[in-house]
Coordinates of C-alpha atoms and ligand atoms in Angstrom, one line a residue:
X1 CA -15.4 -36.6 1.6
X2 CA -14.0 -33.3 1.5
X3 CA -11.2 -32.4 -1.5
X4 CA -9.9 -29.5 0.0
X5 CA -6.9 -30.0 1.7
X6 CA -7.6 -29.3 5.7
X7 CA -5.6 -25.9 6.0
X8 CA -7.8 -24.2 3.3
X9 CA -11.3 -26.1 4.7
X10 CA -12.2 -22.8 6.4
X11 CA -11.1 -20.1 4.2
X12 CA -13.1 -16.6 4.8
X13 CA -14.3 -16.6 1.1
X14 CA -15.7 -12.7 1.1
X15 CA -13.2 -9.8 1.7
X16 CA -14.7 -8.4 4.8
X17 CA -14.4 -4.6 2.6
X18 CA -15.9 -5.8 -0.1
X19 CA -18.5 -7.1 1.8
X20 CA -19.1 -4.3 3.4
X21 CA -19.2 -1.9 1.1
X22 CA -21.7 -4.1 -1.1
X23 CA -23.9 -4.1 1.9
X24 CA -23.3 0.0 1.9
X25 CA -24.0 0.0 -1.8
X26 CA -27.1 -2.3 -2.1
X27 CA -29.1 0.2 1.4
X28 CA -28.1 3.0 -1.1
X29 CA -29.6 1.2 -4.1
X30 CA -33.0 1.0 -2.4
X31 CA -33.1 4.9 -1.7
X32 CA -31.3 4.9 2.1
X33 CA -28.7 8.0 2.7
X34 CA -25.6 6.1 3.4
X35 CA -22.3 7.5 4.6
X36 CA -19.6 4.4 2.7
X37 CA -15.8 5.0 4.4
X38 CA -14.9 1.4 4.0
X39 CA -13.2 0.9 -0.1
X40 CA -9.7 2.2 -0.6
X41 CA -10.6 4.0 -4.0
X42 CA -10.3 7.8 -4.3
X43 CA -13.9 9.0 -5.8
X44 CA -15.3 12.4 -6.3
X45 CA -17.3 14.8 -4.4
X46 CA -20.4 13.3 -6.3
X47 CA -19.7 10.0 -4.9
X48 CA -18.0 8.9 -8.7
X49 CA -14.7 6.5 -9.0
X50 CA -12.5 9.7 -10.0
X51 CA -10.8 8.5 -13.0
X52 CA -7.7 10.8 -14.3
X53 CA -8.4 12.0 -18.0
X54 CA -5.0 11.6 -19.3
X55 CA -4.7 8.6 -17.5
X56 CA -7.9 6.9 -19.1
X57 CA -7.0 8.7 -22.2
X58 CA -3.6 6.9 -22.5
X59 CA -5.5 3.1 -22.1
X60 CA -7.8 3.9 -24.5
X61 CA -5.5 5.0 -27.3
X62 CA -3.3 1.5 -26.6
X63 CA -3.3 -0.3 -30.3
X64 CA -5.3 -3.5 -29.8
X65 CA -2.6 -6.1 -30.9
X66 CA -0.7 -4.4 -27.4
X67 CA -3.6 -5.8 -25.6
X68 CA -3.4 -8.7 -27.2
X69 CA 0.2 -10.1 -27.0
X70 CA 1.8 -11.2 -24.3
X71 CA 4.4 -9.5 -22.2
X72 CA 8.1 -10.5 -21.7
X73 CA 7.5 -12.6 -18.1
X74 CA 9.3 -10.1 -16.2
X75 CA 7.7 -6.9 -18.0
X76 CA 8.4 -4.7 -21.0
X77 CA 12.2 -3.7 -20.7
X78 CA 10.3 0.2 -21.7
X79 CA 7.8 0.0 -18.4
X80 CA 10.3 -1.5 -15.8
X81 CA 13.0 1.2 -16.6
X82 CA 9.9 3.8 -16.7
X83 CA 8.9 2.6 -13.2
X84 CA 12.8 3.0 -11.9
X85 CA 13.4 6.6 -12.8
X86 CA 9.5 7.5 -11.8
X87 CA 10.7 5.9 -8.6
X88 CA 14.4 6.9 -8.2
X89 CA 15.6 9.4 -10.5
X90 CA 16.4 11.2 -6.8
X91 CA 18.0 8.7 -5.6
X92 CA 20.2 8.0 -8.1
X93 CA 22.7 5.4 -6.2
X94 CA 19.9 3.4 -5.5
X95 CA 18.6 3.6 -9.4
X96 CA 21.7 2.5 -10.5
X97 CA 21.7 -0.5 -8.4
X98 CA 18.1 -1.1 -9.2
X99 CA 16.2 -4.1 -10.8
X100 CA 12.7 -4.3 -11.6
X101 CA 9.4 -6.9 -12.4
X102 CA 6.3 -6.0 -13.6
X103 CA 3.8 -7.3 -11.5
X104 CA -0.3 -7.2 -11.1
X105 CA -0.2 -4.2 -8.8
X106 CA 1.6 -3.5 -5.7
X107 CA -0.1 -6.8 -4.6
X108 CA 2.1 -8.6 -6.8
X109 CA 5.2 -7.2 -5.5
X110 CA 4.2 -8.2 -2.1
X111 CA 4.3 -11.5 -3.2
X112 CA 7.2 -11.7 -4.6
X113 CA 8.8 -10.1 -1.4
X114 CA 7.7 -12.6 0.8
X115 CA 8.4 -15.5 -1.4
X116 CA 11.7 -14.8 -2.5
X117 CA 13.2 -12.7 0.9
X118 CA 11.8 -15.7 3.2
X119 CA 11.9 -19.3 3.7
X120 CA 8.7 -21.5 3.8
X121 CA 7.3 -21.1 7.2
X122 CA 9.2 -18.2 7.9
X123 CA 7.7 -15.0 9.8
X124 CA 7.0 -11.6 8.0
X125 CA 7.2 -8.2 10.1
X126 CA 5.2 -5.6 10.3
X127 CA 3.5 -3.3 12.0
X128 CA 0.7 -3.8 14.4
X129 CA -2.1 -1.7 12.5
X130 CA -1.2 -3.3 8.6
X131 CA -3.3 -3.1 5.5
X132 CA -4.9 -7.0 5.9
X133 CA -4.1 -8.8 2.7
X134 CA -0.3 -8.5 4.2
X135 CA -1.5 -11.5 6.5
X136 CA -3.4 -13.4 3.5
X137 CA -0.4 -13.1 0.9
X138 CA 2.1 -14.8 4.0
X139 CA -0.7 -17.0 4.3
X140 CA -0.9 -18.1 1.3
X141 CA 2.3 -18.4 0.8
X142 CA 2.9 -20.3 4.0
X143 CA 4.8 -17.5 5.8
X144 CA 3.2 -16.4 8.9
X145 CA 3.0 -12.9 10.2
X146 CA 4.6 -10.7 13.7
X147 CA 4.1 -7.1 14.4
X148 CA 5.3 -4.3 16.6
X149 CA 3.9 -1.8 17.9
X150 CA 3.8 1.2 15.7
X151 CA 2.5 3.7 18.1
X152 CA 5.0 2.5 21.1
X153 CA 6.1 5.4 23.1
X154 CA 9.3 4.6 21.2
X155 CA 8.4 2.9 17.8
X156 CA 12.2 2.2 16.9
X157 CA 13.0 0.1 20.0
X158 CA 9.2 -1.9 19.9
X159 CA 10.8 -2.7 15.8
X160 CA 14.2 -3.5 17.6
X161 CA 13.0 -6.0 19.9
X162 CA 10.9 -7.8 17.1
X163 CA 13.2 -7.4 14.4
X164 CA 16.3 -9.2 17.0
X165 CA 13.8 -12.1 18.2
X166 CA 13.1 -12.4 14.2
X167 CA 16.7 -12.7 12.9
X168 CA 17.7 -14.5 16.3
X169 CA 15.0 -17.1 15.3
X170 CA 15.2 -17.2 11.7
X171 CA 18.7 -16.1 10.6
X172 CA 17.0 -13.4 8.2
X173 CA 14.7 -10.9 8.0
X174 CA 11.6 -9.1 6.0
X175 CA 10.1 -6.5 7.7
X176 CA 7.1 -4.4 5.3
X177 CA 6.9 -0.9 6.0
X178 CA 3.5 1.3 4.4
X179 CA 4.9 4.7 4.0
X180 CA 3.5 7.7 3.5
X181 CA -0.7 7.6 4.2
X182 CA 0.3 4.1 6.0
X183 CA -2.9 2.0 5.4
X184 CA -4.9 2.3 7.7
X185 CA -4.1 4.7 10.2
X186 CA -2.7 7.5 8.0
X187 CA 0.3 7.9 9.4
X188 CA 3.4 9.4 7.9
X189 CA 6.2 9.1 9.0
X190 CA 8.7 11.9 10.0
X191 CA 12.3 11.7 8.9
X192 CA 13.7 11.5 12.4
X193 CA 11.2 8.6 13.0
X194 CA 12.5 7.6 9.9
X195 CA 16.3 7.9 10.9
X196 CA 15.7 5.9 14.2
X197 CA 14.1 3.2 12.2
X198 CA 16.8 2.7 9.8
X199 CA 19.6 2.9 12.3
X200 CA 18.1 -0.1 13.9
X201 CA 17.5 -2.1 10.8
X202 CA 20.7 -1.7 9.3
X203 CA 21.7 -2.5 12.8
X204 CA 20.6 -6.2 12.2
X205 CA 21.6 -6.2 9.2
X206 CA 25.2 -6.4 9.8
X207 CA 24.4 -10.1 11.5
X208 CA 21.5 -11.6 8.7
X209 CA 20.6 -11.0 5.9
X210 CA 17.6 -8.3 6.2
X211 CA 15.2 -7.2 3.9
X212 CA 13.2 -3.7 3.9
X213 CA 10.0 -3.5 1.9
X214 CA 8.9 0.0 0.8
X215 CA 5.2 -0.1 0.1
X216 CA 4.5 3.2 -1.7
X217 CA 0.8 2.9 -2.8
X218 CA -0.1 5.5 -1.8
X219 CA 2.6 7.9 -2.1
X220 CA 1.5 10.3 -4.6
X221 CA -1.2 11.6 -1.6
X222 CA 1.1 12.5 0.7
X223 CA 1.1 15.9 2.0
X224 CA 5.2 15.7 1.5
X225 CA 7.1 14.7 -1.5
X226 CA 8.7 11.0 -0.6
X227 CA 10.9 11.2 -3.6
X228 CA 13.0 13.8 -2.2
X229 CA 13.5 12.0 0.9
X230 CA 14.5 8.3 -0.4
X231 CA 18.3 9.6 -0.3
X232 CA 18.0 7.8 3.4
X233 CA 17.8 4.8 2.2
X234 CA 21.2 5.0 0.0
X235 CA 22.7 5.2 3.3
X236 CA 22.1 1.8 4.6
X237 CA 22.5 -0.1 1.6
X238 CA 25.5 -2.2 2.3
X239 CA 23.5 -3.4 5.0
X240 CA 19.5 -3.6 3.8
X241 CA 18.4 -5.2 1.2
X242 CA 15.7 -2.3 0.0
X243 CA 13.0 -3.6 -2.1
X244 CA 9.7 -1.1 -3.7
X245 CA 6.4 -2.5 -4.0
X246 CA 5.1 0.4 -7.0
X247 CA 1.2 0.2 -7.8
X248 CA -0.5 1.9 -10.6
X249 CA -3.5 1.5 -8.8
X250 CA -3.9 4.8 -7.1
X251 CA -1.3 6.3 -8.6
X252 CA -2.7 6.6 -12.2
X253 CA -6.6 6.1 -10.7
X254 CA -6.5 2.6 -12.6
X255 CA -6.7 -0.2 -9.9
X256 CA -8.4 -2.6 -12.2
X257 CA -5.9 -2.9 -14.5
X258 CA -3.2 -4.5 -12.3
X259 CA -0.1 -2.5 -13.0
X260 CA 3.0 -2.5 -10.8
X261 CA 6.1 -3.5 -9.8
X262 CA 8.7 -5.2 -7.6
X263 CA 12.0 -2.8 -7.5
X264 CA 15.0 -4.3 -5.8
X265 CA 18.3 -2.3 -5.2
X266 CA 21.0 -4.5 -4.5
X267 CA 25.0 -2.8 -5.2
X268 CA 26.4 -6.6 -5.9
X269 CA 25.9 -7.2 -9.1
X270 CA 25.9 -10.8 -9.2
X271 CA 23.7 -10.8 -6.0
X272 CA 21.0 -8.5 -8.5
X273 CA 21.4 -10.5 -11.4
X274 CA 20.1 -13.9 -9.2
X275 CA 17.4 -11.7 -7.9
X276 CA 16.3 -10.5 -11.6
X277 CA 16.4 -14.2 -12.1
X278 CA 14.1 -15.3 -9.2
X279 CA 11.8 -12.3 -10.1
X280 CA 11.4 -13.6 -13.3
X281 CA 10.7 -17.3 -12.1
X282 CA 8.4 -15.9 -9.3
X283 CA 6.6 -14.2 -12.0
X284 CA 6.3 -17.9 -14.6
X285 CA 5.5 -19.7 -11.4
X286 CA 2.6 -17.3 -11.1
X287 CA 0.5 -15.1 -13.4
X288 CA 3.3 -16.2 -15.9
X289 CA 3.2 -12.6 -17.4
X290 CA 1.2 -9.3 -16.7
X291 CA -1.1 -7.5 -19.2
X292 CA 1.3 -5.8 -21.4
X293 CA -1.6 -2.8 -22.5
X294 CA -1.5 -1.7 -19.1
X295 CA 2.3 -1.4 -18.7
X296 CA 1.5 0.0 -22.8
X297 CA -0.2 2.9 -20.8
X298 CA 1.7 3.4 -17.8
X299 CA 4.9 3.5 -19.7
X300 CA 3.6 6.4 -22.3
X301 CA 2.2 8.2 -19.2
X302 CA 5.8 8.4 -17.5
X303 CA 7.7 9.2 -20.8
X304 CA 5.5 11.3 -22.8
X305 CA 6.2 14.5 -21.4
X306 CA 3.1 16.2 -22.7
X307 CA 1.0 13.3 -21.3
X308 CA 2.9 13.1 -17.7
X309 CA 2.6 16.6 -17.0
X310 CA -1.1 16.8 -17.8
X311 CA -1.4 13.6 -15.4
X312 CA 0.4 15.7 -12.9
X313 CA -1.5 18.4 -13.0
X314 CA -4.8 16.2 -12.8
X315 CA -3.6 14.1 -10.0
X316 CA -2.5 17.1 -7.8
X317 CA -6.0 18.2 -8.4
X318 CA -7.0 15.2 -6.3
X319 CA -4.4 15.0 -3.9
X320 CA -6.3 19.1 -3.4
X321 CA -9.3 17.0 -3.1
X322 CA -8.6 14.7 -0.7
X323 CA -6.4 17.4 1.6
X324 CA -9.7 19.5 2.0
X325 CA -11.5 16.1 3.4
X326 CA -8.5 15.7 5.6
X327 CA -8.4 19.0 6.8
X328 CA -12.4 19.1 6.9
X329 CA -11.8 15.7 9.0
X330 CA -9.2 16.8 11.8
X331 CA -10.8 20.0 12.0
X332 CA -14.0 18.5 13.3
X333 CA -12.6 15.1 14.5
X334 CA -10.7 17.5 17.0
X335 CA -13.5 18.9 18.5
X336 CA -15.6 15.8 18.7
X337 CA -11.7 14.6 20.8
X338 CA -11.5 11.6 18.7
X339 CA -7.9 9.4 19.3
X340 CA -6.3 9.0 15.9
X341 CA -2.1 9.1 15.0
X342 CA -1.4 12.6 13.4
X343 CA -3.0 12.2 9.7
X344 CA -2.0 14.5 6.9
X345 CA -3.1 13.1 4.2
X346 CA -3.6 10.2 2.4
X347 CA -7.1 7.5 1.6
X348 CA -7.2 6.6 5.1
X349 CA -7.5 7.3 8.8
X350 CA -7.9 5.2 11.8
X351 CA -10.0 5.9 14.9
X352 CA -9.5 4.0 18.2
X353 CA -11.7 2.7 20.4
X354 CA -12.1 -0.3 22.6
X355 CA -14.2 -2.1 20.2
X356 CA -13.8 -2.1 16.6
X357 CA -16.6 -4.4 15.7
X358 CA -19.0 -2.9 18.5
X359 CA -19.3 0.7 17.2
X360 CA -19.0 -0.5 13.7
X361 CA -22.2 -2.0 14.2
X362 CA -23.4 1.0 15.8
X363 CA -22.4 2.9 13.4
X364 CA -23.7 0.8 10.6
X365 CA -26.9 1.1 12.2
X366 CA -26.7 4.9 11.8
X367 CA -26.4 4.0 7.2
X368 CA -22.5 5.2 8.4
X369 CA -20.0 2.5 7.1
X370 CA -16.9 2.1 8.6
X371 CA -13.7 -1.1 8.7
X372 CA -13.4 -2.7 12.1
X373 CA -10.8 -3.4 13.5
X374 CA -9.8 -5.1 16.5
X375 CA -9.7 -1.6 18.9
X376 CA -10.6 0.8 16.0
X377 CA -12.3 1.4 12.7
X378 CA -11.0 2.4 9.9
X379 CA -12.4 4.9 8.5
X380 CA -11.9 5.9 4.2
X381 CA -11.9 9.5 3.7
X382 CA -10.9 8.8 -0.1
X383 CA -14.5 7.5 -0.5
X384 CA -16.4 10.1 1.7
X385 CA -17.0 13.6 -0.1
X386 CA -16.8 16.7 2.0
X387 CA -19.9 17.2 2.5
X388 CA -20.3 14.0 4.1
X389 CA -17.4 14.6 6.9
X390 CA -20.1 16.2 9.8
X391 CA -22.6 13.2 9.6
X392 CA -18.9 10.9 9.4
X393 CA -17.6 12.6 12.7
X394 CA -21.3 12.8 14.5
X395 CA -21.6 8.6 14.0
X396 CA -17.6 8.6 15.2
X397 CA -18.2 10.8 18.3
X398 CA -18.9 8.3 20.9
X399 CA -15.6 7.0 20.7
X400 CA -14.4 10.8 21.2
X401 CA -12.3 10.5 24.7
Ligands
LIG1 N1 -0.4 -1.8 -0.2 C1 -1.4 -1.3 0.4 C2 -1.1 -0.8 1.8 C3 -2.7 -1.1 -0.1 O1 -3.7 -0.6 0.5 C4 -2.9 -1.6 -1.5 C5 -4.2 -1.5 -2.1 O2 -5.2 -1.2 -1.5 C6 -1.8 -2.2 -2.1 C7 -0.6 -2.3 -1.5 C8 -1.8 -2.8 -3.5 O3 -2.8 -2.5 -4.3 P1 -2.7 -3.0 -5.8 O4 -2.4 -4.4 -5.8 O5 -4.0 -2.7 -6.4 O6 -1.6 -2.2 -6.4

């Protein structure tokens, strides 16, 4: 007799990355030279989880009764308006319209997204190359999951056509969009892509209610500053609901202590007070509250000005870090003619092919680790130190056109 109920029966129980990279981990153990691109965390040159100083410095020095206590369920009222300006002080119509949860990670926020933007059985959208716990949060959340095509010879009208059969069918909307260092192709996106994209969404928005999720996790790697560009999004709010998924993860080197946040920015004011509301009953419904050291930390590390600009500092040291890999990359990814979007920064790039699983086998073969995908790999530059890129590129150069 079997207690599970039939849907979950057949559950993958390992992440297919973590599983991966433990296999990558345990051939280097016994003494093998192994190339890992497959975790999504930034590490050193020597092959070390970089950790920012400031950033470590600031969880340390949190008073134990701060770990101890609980959090307010929707956050410290200190860390959620900390997370707004860090987010919007350029954008200051949409900070004033702004409402904010704390959440374990940008995960979190996803969560809450789909849960409270769609109805049970509803469909998410999002692009066809997506970052895959997207599908496992609709998932579990009994939402499914459509994409477009991302790399369309015209991306805005692939996102029109889904985005009208979506609204047609379900009478709303909530399309997820990974930008900058999109996860995992490394795309950014330009602001004329941007423009097109918003001119259709706000185009549907006039007949449903449509919601646009920002996922920023990774937008302190960009090679351009998004802050200064998130004016564009003022534009269309009378028509888009515009929600942030924040993570501390990258941002302050800390994924494992599950900092983040859902931002909505909603002009009605009654229409944001209900959504604070559902945030905050997503949030009891859920993990109840998040750990209140962490959003201790993270709060002192956006206020305290000595403390933020140290972090600054530190983290553009990194962000220097990773641009030489990516420069290291497309300089030699070039001449081996691999096919891969434009990629100026960020943890991630994503090589085509016409078998993702084949030639990361091959590959694997070689002691280089890779992510499959269905017609690519994915391939993580953040854990790959510079020295590394020219045995990277020689494992990737049969998929070279
Ligand atoms: N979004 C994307 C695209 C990611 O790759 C990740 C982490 O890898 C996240 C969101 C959320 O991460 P976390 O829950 O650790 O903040």
């Amino acid at each position: 007799m079997l207690h599970l109920i039939a849907a979950h029966q057949a559950r993958p129980g390992d992440d297919p990355i973590f599983a991966l990279n433990k296999e990558a981990s345990e051939r280097r153990a016994r003494g093998e030279t192994i190339v890992n691109a497959t975790v999504g965390a930034l590490l050193d040159d020597a092959g070390k989880l970089a950790v920012l100083p400031t950033a470590a410095r600031a969880v340390h020095e949190v008073p134990p009764a701060e770990w101890a206590a609980y959090a307010p369920i929707s956050g410290l009222p200190d860390f959620l308006r900390a997370v707004s300006d860090d987010l919007l002080a350029r954008a200051p119509v949409l900070r004033e319209c702004s409402v904010a949860a704390a959440t374990p990670g940008g995960s979190g926020a996803l969560h809450h997204a789909i849960k409270n933007f769609l109805e049970p059985g509803q469909t998410l959208l999002t692009t066809n190359f997506f970052w895959g716990p997207y599908q496992t949060l609709a998932d579990e959340s009994d939402r499914k999951l459509a994409t477009f095509d991302m790399f369309a010879p015209d991306p805005a009208a692939a996102l029109d056509r889904a985005l009208g059969a979506i609204v047609s069918e379900q009478k709303r909307a909530l399309l997820f969009v990974n930008d900058p260092c999109h996860n995992p192709t490394g795309y950014s996106m330009t602001d004329e892509e941007w423009h097109a994209f918003l001119e259709v969404i706000a185009s549907h928005g006039k007949n449903a209610p449509v919601t646009l999720l920002l996922d920023v996790a990774y937008a302190d790697y960009g090679a351009r500053d998004f802050r200064a560009s998130l004016g564009r999004f003022e534009k269309v709010l009378d028509r888009v609901q515009i929600l942030f998924a924040y993570s501390a993860s990258k941002a302050f080197t800390h994924y494992g202590l599950r900092v983040g946040a859902i931002v909505a920015c909603t002009p009605d004011q009654k229409e944001r007070a209900a959504i604070d509301a559902a945030f905050g009953y997503s949030c009891r419904g859920t993990w109840s509250n998040c750990v209140r050291g962490g959003q201790r930390a993270v709060t002192r590390l956006l206020t305290d000005p000595e403390l933020s600009a140290a972090l600054k500092a530190e983290r553009d040291d990194l962000k220097s870090l990773l641009l030489r890999r990516v420069a290291a990359f497309n300089a030699r990814a070039k001449d081996a003619k691999l096919r891969y979007p434009r990629y100026e920064g960020g943890f991630f790039v994503t090589v085509f092919c016409e078998d993702g699983p084949k030639e990361a086998a091959r590959m694997r073969e070689m002691g280089v680790y890779v992510v499959p995908q269905k017609k690519a790999v994915r391939v993580a530059l953040c854990g790959v130190s510079e020295a590394e890129i020219p045995r990277l590129v020689e494992a990737l150069a049969p998929l070279g056109a």
